[in-house]
RNA sequence: GGGCGGUUAGCUCAGCGGUAGAGCACUACGUUGACAUCGUAGUGGCCACUGGUUCGAUCCCAGUACCGCCCACCA
């Protein structure tokens, strides 16, 4: 059946996908030659909730190109596929789904019930992205699909946690962390986006205690007094008035002379019945605001540091939903205790945390509501810094003045949760951290010494900068969906409590970190003593609650006939929190290969070869994989990291649903085919910068596929595929055109290899585009037409078959579907194209003589076509050609390629001799031609044409002369450059002379 | 505030020491033995600006302007 006129992606892609799946073409080690080197890629696991967007399409296209390229070379390839459980994202999706279908909430159904729902959801809806990857043509090993919550992965995660805990690389602590009030969980620094928003700054007066006053003096740079006032207050500025309720002090810079008289004195905290001290610290900037800063240790990262330095109490004002606390004792009771603490009464972290110093009237308010109230109340109390504002009453046309608080409109950088988009609160809570400082060294060294290479190199600087300034990584999340932290808590009793009879429970917990609950229980039993009964409690949501539970249990155990002070039973809880998703993603390379088992795959494919990922997750993922793999198995996870930019729309705008500019890769595939999308992705992939996706461009590459298709169809119509079997080496050819195209093919192979070696997917794509369209279709197919009728017919058919075979092979990594389809419909094939050997012929096949000769032929054809068009010779009209001068090379070239030139330039007769009057003249290297067109041509137009060419030539000759006549050029420039310039000049001058003669000739006619 | 990158044809981008390339768009012509998802021929650029290095700079260096992106606690 003859080939259709066009490739039909929709039909062919489905058919070919099924073929590849059935034959498991992506299986690890498929097509590998014995003893071949391994080449492995770990897919950046998409979220299990995800669907394929353009970023995935781009990223996976590049991976597939590399994998197919290596597989065809006979390397032992593995492309590991899988998905990430994506803690927050998935929990969010499932909760939304529960709400939508009016099912009980997460809290109502409890942890176990909810997790069952998540799994149910995962089985039904999760992983659609995997099937979408297949539509893109991704040749992963589908049988090895991994999931960060399945198989050996949970085990691997737990083992790593335990190892890092034992190595003191993981610790628990009460720290100020970023708290997401929407999801009610801590998040890491990286999950915080700082967004500039419009805010306000208010100025408040904190009145000195006991009616004290001082001289407030401002001076200019020369020491001249510019302002002097007797004051009974200190002025502070804040953008977050509601936090003043928890202030522990007011800080000024030690060198700030304005406040020197009152350092150490106490001030009244407005709206509160507390006094706080004025302290000195390096943190306040005397030139900013009033120079005095309120210190709220529990709700600001800077203040936290100051409060720690000065041992100030950090009173927590806000609850997990970012409302003003409503828990604990009444305000009166709390504030009384706070005063005692301020006066030196002993206390501890837990007591301070339990004290709720929010006055009753603000309790339960959202923090933004509380802010308004606080400002209003302070203003009402006359403690806001105010100014007189003039108002014009329009009706009476009279002015009146009012005293209003100073509110500066100000752009402030406000932290937002990257998922929830709500304002993040710094919150003092108990969390788990990776002590990154302890594991960062090897990750830095590996890149510094080249064990891992980052492409483009600028990525290394970003990597270094972040790692060199790394902060502890908060890894605990107050979520349910994820890897639960493998730590169990019992009361903080000394070893062998039953025997020693220790009753002093003290504060905090005793932690038991173990891979399994049974191991933890065993460790606990060992710790408390064999006689102590350990009851395993339900994990409660907040660890604080678990703590209280444990203490009560001990008190209860003191009843009965057991002597006071002896412990007979303790309660024991697992930490309810789960790990940051990136903690498990960080183990993706070893986790997917079966670690902690020492599997064959681990031995063969680890460290992996190349990681291809977006530059946006260099910190989230790349740096952490480096640290974790090095910490756990002591090896880099990958040898090369290729970082790419974000895919944007044609104008460079971020694709977003709200902007309505999202380009769905599946729709693109439906419309243009996967190959067009893939080729477009490859062609966009130059290093660095933004990737602008233009559907017009994709259409262009679809057309490119059609072009190749039709070249093959042309071959079919000319019997090229009959009895053809593909061969690695090209056929022996005599005809110059055949020798030439074989050489061009070899040149292209070498360009593609070099480009892919350097991760220059764009250069590989462009080399192939230029070759297939610009060389094979534009020229070679045309050359073949006359050759099919001549003495070289057989070798031309063989050459064309070989060249098209090679085109399919070389294009296959980028355009797998159309090439596989063509492969199957042409010739006799031993294997699928996907498993066909990548060629190894060298550029020795490039035939310089053939190249030179075909350059002459194509230039001559171009010149004739150009001349014809410019003097408006009708396309259908055949013309005569006269060779006025012919060098021996040019004559031979003519003779060998006469049929080609005649056909493509549409020449009727060819003679040698002088030009007839009224001819147009062509000057080539080694030859000059005339086309007699008396009566047909417009003399003036031909003159204009020649003059234009002459102008261009003169300019070039002028430039070359200037260069060659400069003595410094001859002295300093390399010899070959000088020779080249000389040869160039000679050639230009020859051409110019011929054209000059032609012009003179025209002048005689005209 | 710190860091990284960009500025080349109308648009999107290659090129990165020997005076400019591609695709798209545009113009004209076109039933040429595959292809109109095409062919042929064309139009279009002081390579952001200012200095410097060099025989020679779009390319190297310095500065300026503008545009991106990342990081950052200024109350």
mmCIF file of N, CA and C in Angstrom, chain A residues 288-370:
data_model
loop_
_atom_site.group_PDB
_atom_site.id
_atom_site.type_symbol
_atom_site.label_atom_id
_atom_site.label_comp_id
_atom_site.label_asym_id
_atom_site.label_seq_id
_atom_site.Cartn_x
_atom_site.Cartn_y
_atom_site.Cartn_z
ATOM 1 N N UNK A 288 17.472 54.150 61.507
ATOM 2 C CA UNK A 288 16.164 53.749 60.990
ATOM 3 C C UNK A 288 15.079 54.028 62.021
ATOM 4 N N UNK A 289 13.985 54.624 61.594
ATOM 5 C CA UNK A 289 12.873 54.913 62.482
ATOM 6 C C UNK A 289 13.341 55.748 63.661
ATOM 7 N N UNK A 290 12.884 55.364 64.846
ATOM 8 C CA UNK A 290 13.291 56.112 66.035
ATOM 9 C C UNK A 290 14.591 55.553 66.604
ATOM 10 N N UNK A 291 15.030 54.434 66.068
ATOM 11 C CA UNK A 291 16.236 53.800 66.588
ATOM 12 C C UNK A 291 15.939 52.843 67.728
ATOM 13 N N UNK A 292 14.676 52.811 68.149
ATOM 14 C CA UNK A 292 14.303 51.908 69.239
ATOM 15 C C UNK A 292 13.398 50.802 68.696
ATOM 16 N N UNK A 293 13.679 49.560 69.078
ATOM 17 C CA UNK A 293 12.946 48.416 68.547
ATOM 18 C C UNK A 293 12.294 47.656 69.682
ATOM 19 N N UNK A 294 11.005 47.353 69.500
ATOM 20 C CA UNK A 294 10.331 46.470 70.451
ATOM 21 C C UNK A 294 10.791 45.038 70.188
ATOM 22 N N UNK A 295 10.985 44.277 71.231
ATOM 23 C CA UNK A 295 11.495 42.913 71.046
ATOM 24 C C UNK A 295 10.417 41.899 71.412
ATOM 25 N N UNK A 296 9.960 41.143 70.385
ATOM 26 C CA UNK A 296 8.944 40.109 70.588
ATOM 27 C C UNK A 296 9.556 38.782 70.169
ATOM 28 N N UNK A 297 10.197 38.128 71.101
ATOM 29 C CA UNK A 297 11.003 36.956 70.783
ATOM 30 C C UNK A 297 10.260 35.834 70.096
ATOM 31 N N UNK A 298 8.978 35.671 70.388
ATOM 32 C CA UNK A 298 8.264 34.497 69.884
ATOM 33 C C UNK A 298 7.662 34.725 68.500
ATOM 34 N N UNK A 299 7.774 35.956 67.957
ATOM 35 C CA UNK A 299 7.064 36.204 66.710
ATOM 36 C C UNK A 299 7.854 36.961 65.654
ATOM 37 N N UNK A 300 9.174 36.977 65.815
ATOM 38 C CA UNK A 300 9.992 37.653 64.822
ATOM 39 C C UNK A 300 11.385 37.048 64.873
ATOM 40 N N UNK A 301 11.935 36.764 63.679
ATOM 41 C CA UNK A 301 13.217 36.056 63.647
ATOM 42 C C UNK A 301 14.367 36.888 64.205
ATOM 43 N N UNK A 302 14.341 38.191 63.968
ATOM 44 C CA UNK A 302 15.393 39.035 64.531
ATOM 45 C C UNK A 302 15.255 39.144 66.033
ATOM 46 N N UNK A 303 14.003 39.403 66.444
ATOM 47 C CA UNK A 303 13.757 39.580 67.868
ATOM 48 C C UNK A 303 14.115 38.311 68.635
ATOM 49 N N UNK A 304 13.881 37.190 67.991
ATOM 50 C CA UNK A 304 14.190 35.900 68.606
ATOM 51 C C UNK A 304 15.668 35.830 68.995
ATOM 52 N N UNK A 305 16.513 36.284 68.070
ATOM 53 C CA UNK A 305 17.954 36.275 68.336
ATOM 54 C C UNK A 305 18.294 37.223 69.496
ATOM 55 N N UNK A 306 17.691 38.403 69.475
ATOM 56 C CA UNK A 306 17.941 39.385 70.538
ATOM 57 C C UNK A 306 17.466 38.815 71.873
ATOM 58 N N UNK A 307 16.268 38.242 71.864
ATOM 59 C CA UNK A 307 15.688 37.707 73.096
ATOM 60 C C UNK A 307 16.556 36.591 73.660
ATOM 61 N N UNK A 308 17.108 35.779 72.759
ATOM 62 C CA UNK A 308 17.985 34.698 73.243
ATOM 63 C C UNK A 308 19.244 35.266 73.883
ATOM 64 N N UNK A 309 19.812 36.290 73.218
ATOM 65 C CA UNK A 309 21.042 36.903 73.750
ATOM 66 C C UNK A 309 20.813 37.485 75.145
ATOM 67 N N UNK A 310 19.619 38.032 75.372
ATOM 68 C CA UNK A 310 19.390 38.730 76.636
ATOM 69 C C UNK A 310 18.516 37.932 77.589
ATOM 70 N N UNK A 311 18.270 36.678 77.213
ATOM 71 C CA UNK A 311 17.487 35.806 78.070
ATOM 72 C C UNK A 311 16.126 36.402 78.407
ATOM 73 N N UNK A 312 15.478 36.999 77.414
ATOM 74 C CA UNK A 312 14.159 37.581 77.616
ATOM 75 C C UNK A 312 13.112 36.491 77.457
ATOM 76 N N UNK A 313 12.027 36.563 78.215
ATOM 77 C CA UNK A 313 10.959 35.565 78.027
ATOM 78 C C UNK A 313 10.292 35.760 76.671
ATOM 79 N N UNK A 314 9.976 34.640 76.022
ATOM 80 C CA UNK A 314 9.342 34.721 74.699
ATOM 81 C C UNK A 314 7.915 34.251 74.848
ATOM 82 N N UNK A 315 7.012 35.195 74.891
ATOM 83 C CA UNK A 315 5.607 34.867 75.106
ATOM 84 C C UNK A 315 4.906 34.660 73.763
ATOM 85 N N UNK A 316 4.331 33.488 73.640
ATOM 86 C CA UNK A 316 3.635 33.148 72.398
ATOM 87 C C UNK A 316 2.225 33.701 72.446
ATOM 88 N N UNK A 317 1.839 34.466 71.438
ATOM 89 C CA UNK A 317 0.559 35.166 71.432
ATOM 90 C C UNK A 317 -0.440 34.552 70.468
ATOM 91 N N UNK A 318 0.088 33.767 69.523
ATOM 92 C CA UNK A 318 -0.742 33.360 68.399
ATOM 93 C C UNK A 318 -0.851 31.848 68.375
ATOM 94 N N UNK A 319 -2.018 31.335 67.984
ATOM 95 C CA UNK A 319 -2.185 29.888 67.953
ATOM 96 C C UNK A 319 -1.924 29.342 66.552
ATOM 97 N N UNK A 320 -2.142 28.060 66.378
ATOM 98 C CA UNK A 320 -1.745 27.412 65.134
ATOM 99 C C UNK A 320 -2.545 27.901 63.941
ATOM 100 N N UNK A 321 -3.700 28.531 64.205
ATOM 101 C CA UNK A 321 -4.485 29.058 63.093
ATOM 102 C C UNK A 321 -4.309 30.571 62.948
ATOM 103 N N UNK A 322 -3.297 31.088 63.617
ATOM 104 C CA UNK A 322 -2.958 32.507 63.547
ATOM 105 C C UNK A 322 -4.041 33.387 64.141
ATOM 106 N N UNK A 323 -4.680 32.855 65.171
ATOM 107 C CA UNK A 323 -5.585 33.695 65.936
ATOM 108 C C UNK A 323 -4.915 33.988 67.266
ATOM 109 N N UNK A 324 -5.338 35.116 67.892
ATOM 110 C CA UNK A 324 -4.759 35.443 69.176
ATOM 111 C C UNK A 324 -5.160 34.344 70.156
ATOM 112 N N UNK A 325 -4.208 33.862 70.918
ATOM 113 C CA UNK A 325 -4.454 32.707 71.795
ATOM 114 C C UNK A 325 -5.656 32.895 72.701
ATOM 115 N N UNK A 326 -6.412 31.840 72.859
ATOM 116 C CA UNK A 326 -7.561 31.897 73.759
ATOM 117 C C UNK A 326 -7.434 30.811 74.815
ATOM 118 N N UNK A 327 -6.300 30.141 74.827
ATOM 119 C CA UNK A 327 -6.126 29.021 75.758
ATOM 120 C C UNK A 327 -5.521 29.506 77.080
ATOM 121 N N UNK A 328 -5.344 28.599 77.987
ATOM 122 C CA UNK A 328 -4.620 28.881 79.223
ATOM 123 C C UNK A 328 -5.416 29.671 80.242
ATOM 124 N N UNK A 329 -4.677 30.118 81.252
ATOM 125 C CA UNK A 329 -5.289 30.815 82.385
ATOM 126 C C UNK A 329 -5.780 32.192 81.946
ATOM 127 N N UNK A 330 -6.692 32.780 82.698
ATOM 128 C CA UNK A 330 -7.135 34.136 82.388
ATOM 129 C C UNK A 330 -5.955 35.103 82.378
ATOM 130 N N UNK A 331 -6.141 36.202 81.654
ATOM 131 C CA UNK A 331 -5.070 37.168 81.501
ATOM 132 C C UNK A 331 -4.524 37.631 82.854
ATOM 133 N N UNK A 332 -5.440 37.924 83.779
ATOM 134 C CA UNK A 332 -5.022 38.420 85.095
ATOM 135 C C UNK A 332 -4.018 37.481 85.754
ATOM 136 N N UNK A 333 -4.328 36.188 85.686
ATOM 137 C CA UNK A 333 -3.463 35.184 86.314
ATOM 138 C C UNK A 333 -2.125 35.117 85.578
ATOM 139 N N UNK A 334 -2.223 35.121 84.258
ATOM 140 C CA UNK A 334 -1.003 34.980 83.455
ATOM 141 C C UNK A 334 -0.068 36.166 83.670
ATOM 142 N N UNK A 335 -0.648 37.358 83.695
ATOM 143 C CA UNK A 335 0.200 38.530 83.784
ATOM 144 C C UNK A 335 0.848 38.631 85.162
ATOM 145 N N UNK A 336 0.128 38.149 86.151
ATOM 146 C CA UNK A 336 0.708 38.167 87.485
ATOM 147 C C UNK A 336 1.957 37.290 87.544
ATOM 148 N N UNK A 337 1.813 36.141 86.919
ATOM 149 C CA UNK A 337 2.943 35.202 86.889
ATOM 150 C C UNK A 337 4.085 35.805 86.061
ATOM 151 N N UNK A 338 3.733 36.487 84.974
ATOM 152 C CA UNK A 338 4.751 37.103 84.121
ATOM 153 C C UNK A 338 5.537 38.150 84.899
ATOM 154 N N UNK A 339 4.825 38.875 85.762
ATOM 155 C CA UNK A 339 5.523 39.896 86.563
ATOM 156 C C UNK A 339 6.514 39.232 87.517
ATOM 157 N N UNK A 340 6.073 38.098 88.089
ATOM 158 C CA UNK A 340 6.978 37.374 89.000
ATOM 159 C C UNK A 340 8.216 36.905 88.247
ATOM 160 N N UNK A 341 7.983 36.417 87.033
ATOM 161 C CA UNK A 341 9.111 35.930 86.230
ATOM 162 C C UNK A 341 10.045 37.093 85.931
ATOM 163 N N UNK A 342 9.451 38.234 85.572
ATOM 164 C CA UNK A 342 10.263 39.405 85.274
ATOM 165 C C UNK A 342 11.073 39.808 86.503
ATOM 166 N N UNK A 343 10.501 39.564 87.677
ATOM 167 C CA UNK A 343 11.196 39.930 88.908
ATOM 168 C C UNK A 343 12.213 38.886 89.327
ATOM 169 N N UNK A 344 12.337 37.815 88.523
ATOM 170 C CA UNK A 344 13.388 36.844 88.794
ATOM 171 C C UNK A 344 12.900 35.508 89.303
ATOM 172 N N UNK A 345 11.602 35.289 89.332
ATOM 173 C CA UNK A 345 11.079 34.005 89.785
ATOM 174 C C UNK A 345 11.494 32.903 88.804
ATOM 175 N N UNK A 346 11.970 31.779 89.321
ATOM 176 C CA UNK A 346 12.449 30.738 88.399
ATOM 177 C C UNK A 346 11.307 30.195 87.535
ATOM 178 N N UNK A 347 11.660 29.860 86.302
ATOM 179 C CA UNK A 347 10.653 29.339 85.378
ATOM 180 C C UNK A 347 11.345 28.449 84.359
ATOM 181 N N UNK A 348 10.620 27.923 83.409
ATOM 182 C CA UNK A 348 11.252 27.190 82.315
ATOM 183 C C UNK A 348 10.512 27.467 81.021
ATOM 184 N N UNK A 349 11.079 26.958 79.956
ATOM 185 C CA UNK A 349 10.555 27.152 78.613
ATOM 186 C C UNK A 349 9.078 26.771 78.517
ATOM 187 N N UNK A 350 8.737 25.647 79.150
ATOM 188 C CA UNK A 350 7.379 25.155 79.012
ATOM 189 C C UNK A 350 6.381 26.044 79.720
ATOM 190 N N UNK A 351 6.779 26.574 80.871
ATOM 191 C CA UNK A 351 5.857 27.437 81.590
ATOM 192 C C UNK A 351 5.646 28.736 80.809
ATOM 193 N N UNK A 352 6.749 29.298 80.307
ATOM 194 C CA UNK A 352 6.648 30.534 79.544
ATOM 195 C C UNK A 352 5.722 30.319 78.347
ATOM 196 N N UNK A 353 5.878 29.166 77.706
ATOM 197 C CA UNK A 353 5.061 28.878 76.531
ATOM 198 C C UNK A 353 3.588 28.739 76.907
ATOM 199 N N UNK A 354 3.333 28.266 78.114
ATOM 200 C CA UNK A 354 1.941 28.036 78.505
ATOM 201 C C UNK A 354 1.245 29.328 78.924
ATOM 202 N N UNK A 355 2.009 30.361 79.236
ATOM 203 C CA UNK A 355 1.391 31.614 79.682
ATOM 204 C C UNK A 355 0.801 32.372 78.494
ATOM 205 N N UNK A 356 -0.466 32.668 78.608
ATOM 206 C CA UNK A 356 -1.142 33.410 77.542
ATOM 207 C C UNK A 356 -1.306 34.859 77.981
ATOM 208 N N UNK A 357 -0.448 35.745 77.438
ATOM 209 C CA UNK A 357 -0.462 37.138 77.851
ATOM 210 C C UNK A 357 -1.332 38.016 76.946
ATOM 211 N N UNK A 358 -2.214 37.385 76.203
ATOM 212 C CA UNK A 358 -3.127 38.172 75.378
ATOM 213 C C UNK A 358 -4.279 38.630 76.261
ATOM 214 N N UNK A 359 -4.486 39.950 76.399
ATOM 215 C CA UNK A 359 -5.615 40.423 77.205
ATOM 216 C C UNK A 359 -6.924 39.857 76.679
ATOM 217 N N UNK A 360 -7.860 39.659 77.593
ATOM 218 C CA UNK A 360 -9.101 38.967 77.245
ATOM 219 C C UNK A 360 -9.774 39.527 75.991
ATOM 220 N N UNK A 361 -9.756 40.847 75.843
ATOM 221 C CA UNK A 361 -10.547 41.419 74.757
ATOM 222 C C UNK A 361 -10.024 41.048 73.366
ATOM 223 N N UNK A 362 -8.763 40.627 73.304
ATOM 224 C CA UNK A 362 -8.205 40.272 71.987
ATOM 225 C C UNK A 362 -8.217 38.770 71.734
ATOM 226 N N UNK A 363 -8.490 38.025 72.776
ATOM 227 C CA UNK A 363 -8.377 36.562 72.625
ATOM 228 C C UNK A 363 -9.331 36.029 71.566
ATOM 229 N N UNK A 364 -8.814 35.155 70.732
ATOM 230 C CA UNK A 364 -9.656 34.527 69.710
ATOM 231 C C UNK A 364 -9.788 35.334 68.428
ATOM 232 N N UNK A 365 -9.297 36.565 68.449
ATOM 233 C CA UNK A 365 -9.369 37.357 67.221
ATOM 234 C C UNK A 365 -8.313 36.904 66.231
ATOM 235 N N UNK A 366 -8.633 37.014 64.956
ATOM 236 C CA UNK A 366 -7.604 36.798 63.948
ATOM 237 C C UNK A 366 -6.533 37.861 64.129
ATOM 238 N N UNK A 367 -5.298 37.550 63.778
ATOM 239 C CA UNK A 367 -4.217 38.493 64.066
ATOM 240 C C UNK A 367 -4.400 39.834 63.362
ATOM 241 N N UNK A 368 -5.033 39.807 62.198
ATOM 242 C CA UNK A 368 -5.204 41.076 61.470
ATOM 243 C C UNK A 368 -6.298 41.922 62.126
ATOM 244 N N UNK A 369 -7.296 41.245 62.656
ATOM 245 C CA UNK A 369 -8.364 41.926 63.385
ATOM 246 C C UNK A 369 -7.781 42.516 64.678
ATOM 247 N N UNK A 370 -6.973 41.706 65.345
ATOM 248 C CA UNK A 370 -6.347 42.159 66.588
ATOM 249 C C UNK A 370 -5.472 43.377 66.320
#
